[in-house]
């Protein structure tokens, strides 16, 4: 039985819709959406994420610009660069690839991106709007998970969702989104973290279990309710006997959990492609909004 929730396939469907919208924008005599990404330093994983985002932009007809900046760049120089992009009418969305070098404060950087161009959805204003149920931009990974569930017609309404991990980029915003009063919301959400007592018992109560902790193969079959839906956000590079010397490991022991779950995301090929799709959707949304308001070139 193939019970995989395939992010690659869901992504293709959503990206096709995005591509059509871009074609329409161009036909109306406007420039396509433009996403800018800042990459500081030479971290291998970050470089491949940024390259994948660039490729995805190209595939849907977006413009993209990557600013590759040196590891020893000062925080002020990075903030200056962000200010310039904020003011650039030709750019609709801006992301700063994380993690940043230790001498740069991630919160300061995220808060410097104009909330209107913050297509990762990390700015305090966007997080605040999300918390109040008025989100304009949803953080890319949680949004991507919603798009995945939507693609497979899996409603979360009335379901008990257990989210493992309370980070500001995945677990916490996801728990807010899923519990919100909107289409693809209205779930009852339990948010677990490293201080949660009886974690296994909470997991066993989940109709939908979402793991976002960064601990390879942490979720085992005995933690999962029969027929539960399991979403694995985890992506940790672990040593592997292949050409690259590493592979991506999820937070779920896929081989054993897939036998018990009614649906499950693989790693890779599950949530990963959906995150980029969430980002593309946000960039398109910002572009359309700016065209409506006539605030861009
Ligand atoms: P993070 O900032 O490190 O947060 C990890 C969270 O997991 C924390 O809330 C932590 O609890 C909790 N945690 C850690 N160990 C735990 C345990 N044994 N039991 C219960 N909770 C535990 O991580 P993140 O940025 O959210 O990322 C999580 C994973 O998702 C990583 O593997 C990351 O690479 C991956 N990720 C993937 C995508 C994608 O597109 N596929 C996108 C983003 C992230 P405390 O708060 O108590 O410390």
Coordinates of C-alpha atoms and ligand atoms in Angstrom, one line a residue:
X1 CA 0.0 0.0 0.0
X2 CA 1.4 3.4 -1.0
X3 CA 0.3 5.7 1.8
X4 CA 2.9 8.4 1.1
X5 CA 2.0 12.0 1.1
X6 CA 4.3 13.0 -1.7
X7 CA 5.4 16.6 -1.4
X8 CA 7.0 16.5 -4.8
X9 CA 3.7 15.7 -6.5
X10 CA 1.6 18.1 -4.4
X11 CA 4.3 20.8 -5.1
X12 CA 4.0 20.2 -8.9
X13 CA 0.3 20.8 -8.7
X14 CA 0.6 24.0 -6.7
X15 CA 3.5 25.3 -8.7
X16 CA 1.6 24.8 -12.0
X17 CA -1.2 27.1 -10.6
X18 CA 1.5 29.6 -9.6
X19 CA 3.0 29.4 -13.1
X20 CA -0.3 30.2 -14.7
X21 CA -0.8 33.2 -12.4
X22 CA 2.6 34.5 -13.4
X23 CA 1.8 34.1 -17.0
X24 CA -1.3 36.2 -16.5
X25 CA 0.7 38.9 -14.7
X26 CA 3.1 39.1 -17.6
X27 CA 0.3 39.1 -20.2
X28 CA -1.2 42.1 -18.4
X29 CA 2.1 43.9 -19.1
X30 CA 3.6 43.6 -15.6
X31 CA 6.9 42.1 -14.5
X32 CA 6.8 38.7 -12.9
X33 CA 7.3 38.3 -9.1
X34 CA 10.9 38.8 -8.0
X35 CA 12.4 36.9 -5.0
X36 CA 15.7 37.9 -3.5
X37 CA 17.7 35.7 -1.2
X38 CA 20.7 36.6 1.0
X39 CA 23.2 33.9 1.8
X40 CA 26.0 34.6 4.3
X41 CA 29.0 32.3 4.3
X42 CA 29.7 28.9 2.7
X43 CA 27.5 26.4 4.6
X44 CA 26.9 23.5 2.2
X45 CA 23.3 22.8 3.2
X46 CA 22.4 26.5 3.0
X47 CA 23.9 26.8 -0.4
X48 CA 21.9 23.9 -1.7
X49 CA 18.7 25.2 -0.2
X50 CA 19.3 28.6 -1.8
X51 CA 20.1 26.9 -5.2
X52 CA 16.9 24.9 -4.9
X53 CA 14.9 28.1 -4.3
X54 CA 16.5 29.8 -7.3
X55 CA 15.7 26.8 -9.5
X56 CA 12.1 26.7 -8.2
X57 CA 11.7 30.5 -9.0
X58 CA 13.0 29.8 -12.5
X59 CA 10.5 27.0 -13.0
X60 CA 7.5 29.0 -12.2
X61 CA 8.7 32.1 -14.1
X62 CA 9.7 34.3 -11.2
X63 CA 12.8 36.5 -11.3
X64 CA 15.3 35.7 -8.6
X65 CA 18.5 37.3 -7.2
X66 CA 20.9 35.7 -4.8
X67 CA 23.3 37.9 -2.8
X68 CA 26.2 35.7 -1.7
X69 CA 28.0 37.5 1.1
X70 CA 31.1 36.6 3.0
X71 CA 31.1 34.7 6.3
X72 CA 32.9 37.6 8.1
X73 CA 30.4 40.2 6.9
X74 CA 29.4 42.6 9.8
X75 CA 25.9 42.7 11.1
X76 CA 25.6 46.3 10.1
X77 CA 26.7 45.6 6.6
X78 CA 24.0 42.9 6.4
X79 CA 21.4 45.3 7.7
X80 CA 22.4 47.9 5.1
X81 CA 22.0 45.4 2.4
X82 CA 18.5 44.5 3.7
X83 CA 17.6 48.2 3.8
X84 CA 18.5 48.6 0.1
X85 CA 16.4 45.6 -0.9
X86 CA 13.5 46.8 1.2
X87 CA 13.6 50.0 -0.8
X88 CA 14.0 48.3 -4.2
X89 CA 10.7 48.5 -6.1
X90 CA 11.8 45.8 -8.4
X91 CA 12.0 43.2 -5.6
X92 CA 8.8 41.7 -4.0
X93 CA 10.1 39.2 -1.5
X94 CA 13.3 38.8 0.5
X95 CA 14.6 35.9 2.5
X96 CA 17.8 35.6 4.5
X97 CA 19.0 32.0 4.6
X98 CA 19.4 30.6 8.1
X99 CA 21.5 29.8 10.0
X100 CA 23.5 32.9 10.1
X101 CA 27.1 33.1 11.5
X102 CA 27.3 33.3 15.3
X103 CA 28.2 37.0 15.4
X104 CA 24.9 38.0 13.7
X105 CA 21.7 38.2 15.6
X106 CA 19.0 36.3 13.7
X107 CA 16.1 38.2 15.4
X108 CA 17.6 41.6 14.5
X109 CA 18.0 40.5 10.9
X110 CA 14.5 39.0 10.6
X111 CA 13.0 42.2 12.1
X112 CA 14.9 44.4 9.6
X113 CA 13.2 42.8 6.6
X114 CA 10.2 44.9 5.6
X115 CA 7.1 42.9 6.9
X116 CA 5.6 43.5 3.4
X117 CA 8.5 41.6 1.7
X118 CA 9.0 39.0 4.5
X119 CA 8.0 36.0 2.5
X120 CA 9.4 33.6 5.1
X121 CA 6.9 35.1 7.5
X122 CA 9.4 35.4 10.4
X123 CA 9.0 39.1 11.1
X124 CA 7.4 40.0 14.5
X125 CA 4.6 41.8 12.7
X126 CA 3.8 38.8 10.6
X127 CA 4.0 36.4 13.6
X128 CA 1.7 38.8 15.5
X129 CA -0.8 38.8 12.7
X130 CA -0.7 35.0 12.6
X131 CA -1.3 34.8 16.3
X132 CA -4.3 37.1 16.0
X133 CA -5.7 35.1 13.1
X134 CA -5.1 37.8 10.6
X135 CA -2.0 36.5 8.8
X136 CA -1.2 37.9 5.4
X137 CA 2.0 35.9 5.1
X138 CA 2.2 32.5 6.7
X139 CA 5.6 31.0 7.6
X140 CA 6.7 29.0 4.6
X141 CA 7.1 25.5 6.2
X142 CA 3.8 25.5 8.1
X143 CA 2.1 27.0 5.1
X144 CA 3.6 24.2 2.9
X145 CA 2.3 21.6 5.3
X146 CA -1.2 23.1 5.0
X147 CA -0.9 23.0 1.2
X148 CA 0.2 19.4 1.3
X149 CA -2.8 18.4 3.5
X150 CA -5.1 20.4 1.2
X151 CA -3.7 18.7 -1.9
X152 CA -4.6 15.3 -0.4
X153 CA -8.0 16.5 0.9
X154 CA -7.0 15.8 4.5
X155 CA -9.0 18.1 6.7
X156 CA -7.7 18.8 10.2
X157 CA -11.0 20.1 11.5
X158 CA -12.0 18.6 14.8
X159 CA -8.9 16.3 14.7
X160 CA -6.4 16.1 17.5
X161 CA -3.0 17.2 16.1
X162 CA 0.1 16.7 18.2
X163 CA 3.0 18.9 17.1
X164 CA 6.5 17.9 18.4
X165 CA 8.8 21.0 18.6
X166 CA 7.9 24.6 19.4
X167 CA 10.4 26.6 17.2
X168 CA 9.4 29.9 15.8
X169 CA 9.9 28.7 12.3
X170 CA 7.9 25.4 12.4
X171 CA 6.2 24.1 15.5
X172 CA 4.8 27.2 17.1
X173 CA 3.4 28.9 14.0
X174 CA 2.1 25.5 12.7
X175 CA 0.2 25.0 16.0
X176 CA -1.3 28.4 15.7
X177 CA -2.3 27.9 12.0
X178 CA -3.8 24.5 12.6
X179 CA -5.9 25.6 15.5
X180 CA -7.1 28.8 13.7
X181 CA -10.7 29.3 12.7
X182 CA -10.3 29.1 8.9
X183 CA -10.3 26.5 6.1
X184 CA -7.7 23.9 6.9
X185 CA -7.7 24.9 10.5
X186 CA -10.0 24.2 13.4
X187 CA -7.9 21.3 14.8
X188 CA -7.4 20.7 18.5
X189 CA -3.7 21.1 18.9
X190 CA -1.2 19.9 21.6
X191 CA 2.2 21.4 21.3
X192 CA 5.0 19.3 22.8
X193 CA 8.7 20.1 23.4
X194 CA 11.7 18.8 25.3
X195 CA 10.1 19.5 28.7
X196 CA 6.8 17.7 27.9
X197 CA 6.1 14.9 30.3
X198 CA 4.7 11.6 29.0
X199 CA 5.5 12.6 25.4
X200 CA 4.9 9.1 24.2
X201 CA 1.3 9.1 25.6
X202 CA 0.6 12.4 23.9
X203 CA 1.8 11.1 20.6
X204 CA -0.3 8.0 20.9
X205 CA -3.4 10.3 21.2
X206 CA -2.7 12.1 17.9
X207 CA -5.0 11.7 14.9
X208 CA -2.3 13.7 13.1
X209 CA 1.3 13.6 14.5
X210 CA 3.7 16.2 13.2
X211 CA 7.4 15.9 14.2
X212 CA 9.7 18.9 13.9
X213 CA 12.5 18.4 16.4
X214 CA 15.6 17.5 14.4
X215 CA 16.2 14.2 16.1
X216 CA 16.7 11.4 13.5
X217 CA 14.2 8.5 13.8
X218 CA 12.9 9.7 17.1
X219 CA 9.2 8.8 16.5
X220 CA 8.8 5.0 16.5
X221 CA 5.8 2.8 15.7
X222 CA 4.8 2.3 19.4
X223 CA 4.3 6.1 19.7
X224 CA 1.8 6.2 16.8
X225 CA -1.9 5.5 16.9
X226 CA -3.2 3.0 14.4
X227 CA -4.3 4.9 11.2
X228 CA -2.8 8.2 12.3
X229 CA -1.5 10.7 9.7
X230 CA 2.2 11.4 10.3
X231 CA 4.0 14.4 9.0
X232 CA 7.8 14.4 9.3
X233 CA 9.4 17.8 9.1
X234 CA 12.8 16.7 10.3
X235 CA 15.8 17.0 8.0
X236 CA 19.1 16.1 9.6
X237 CA 22.2 15.2 7.7
X238 CA 23.7 12.0 8.9
X239 CA 26.7 10.0 7.7
X240 CA 25.9 7.5 4.9
X241 CA 27.7 5.1 2.8
X242 CA 27.1 6.9 -0.5
X243 CA 29.0 9.3 -2.9
X244 CA 28.2 12.4 -0.9
X245 CA 29.0 10.7 2.5
X246 CA 25.6 11.8 4.0
X247 CA 21.9 11.5 3.7
X248 CA 18.9 13.3 5.1
X249 CA 17.2 11.7 8.0
X250 CA 13.7 12.6 9.2
X251 CA 12.4 12.6 12.8
X252 CA 10.3 9.6 12.1
X253 CA 11.3 6.0 11.8
X254 CA 9.7 5.8 8.4
X255 CA 10.1 2.0 7.8
X256 CA 8.1 1.0 10.9
X257 CA 5.7 3.9 11.2
X258 CA 4.5 3.6 7.6
X259 CA 3.0 0.2 8.5
X260 CA 0.8 1.8 11.1
X261 CA 0.0 5.2 9.6
X262 CA -2.9 5.9 7.2
X263 CA -0.7 8.5 5.5
X264 CA 2.9 9.6 6.0
X265 CA 5.4 12.0 4.5
X266 CA 8.8 10.5 3.4
X267 CA 12.1 12.3 3.9
X268 CA 13.3 13.5 1.5
X269 CA 10.3 14.2 -0.9
X270 CA 7.7 15.1 1.8
X271 CA 7.7 18.4 3.5
X272 CA 10.9 19.8 2.0
X273 CA 9.5 20.6 -1.5
X274 CA 6.3 22.0 0.2
X275 CA 8.4 24.6 2.1
X276 CA 9.7 26.0 -1.2
X277 CA 6.2 25.9 -2.6
X278 CA 5.0 27.9 0.5
X279 CA 7.7 30.4 -0.2
X280 CA 6.7 30.7 -3.9
X281 CA 3.0 31.1 -2.9
X282 CA 3.9 33.9 -0.5
X283 CA 6.0 35.7 -3.1
X284 CA 3.2 35.5 -5.6
X285 CA 0.7 36.8 -3.0
X286 CA 3.0 39.8 -2.2
X287 CA 3.4 40.5 -5.9
X288 CA -0.3 40.5 -6.5
X289 CA -0.9 42.7 -3.4
X290 CA 1.7 45.2 -4.6
X291 CA 0.2 45.3 -8.0
X292 CA -3.3 45.9 -6.5
X293 CA -1.9 48.7 -4.4
X294 CA 0.4 50.0 -7.1
X295 CA 3.4 50.0 -4.8
X296 CA 5.9 48.3 -7.1
X297 CA 7.7 48.8 -10.4
Ligands
LIG1 P1 14.8 23.8 16.5 O1 14.7 25.3 16.4 O2 16.1 23.2 16.9 O3 13.7 23.3 17.5 C1 13.5 22.0 17.9 C2 12.3 21.8 18.8 O4 12.2 20.5 19.1 C3 12.4 22.6 20.1 O5 11.2 23.2 20.4 C4 12.8 21.5 21.1 O6 12.3 21.7 22.4 C5 12.1 20.3 20.5 N1 12.8 19.1 20.9 C6 14.1 18.7 20.8 N2 14.3 17.5 21.3 C7 13.1 17.1 21.7 C8 12.6 15.9 22.3 N3 13.5 14.9 22.6 N4 11.3 15.7 22.6 C9 10.5 16.7 22.4 N5 10.8 17.9 21.8 C10 12.1 18.1 21.5 O7 14.3 23.1 15.2 P2 13.5 23.6 13.9 O8 14.2 24.7 13.2 O9 12.1 23.8 14.2 O10 13.7 22.4 13.0 C11 13.3 21.1 13.4 C12 13.6 20.1 12.3 O11 12.9 20.4 11.1 C13 15.1 20.1 11.9 O12 15.5 18.8 11.5 C14 15.1 21.0 10.7 O13 16.2 20.8 9.8 C15 13.8 20.6 10.0 N6 13.3 21.6 9.1 C16 12.9 21.2 7.9 C17 12.2 22.0 7.0 C18 11.8 21.5 5.7 O14 11.5 22.2 4.8 N7 11.7 20.2 5.6 C19 12.1 23.4 7.4 C20 12.5 23.8 8.6 C21 13.0 22.9 9.5 P3 12.7 23.0 23.4 O15 12.0 24.2 22.8 O16 12.2 22.6 24.7 O17 14.2 23.0 23.3

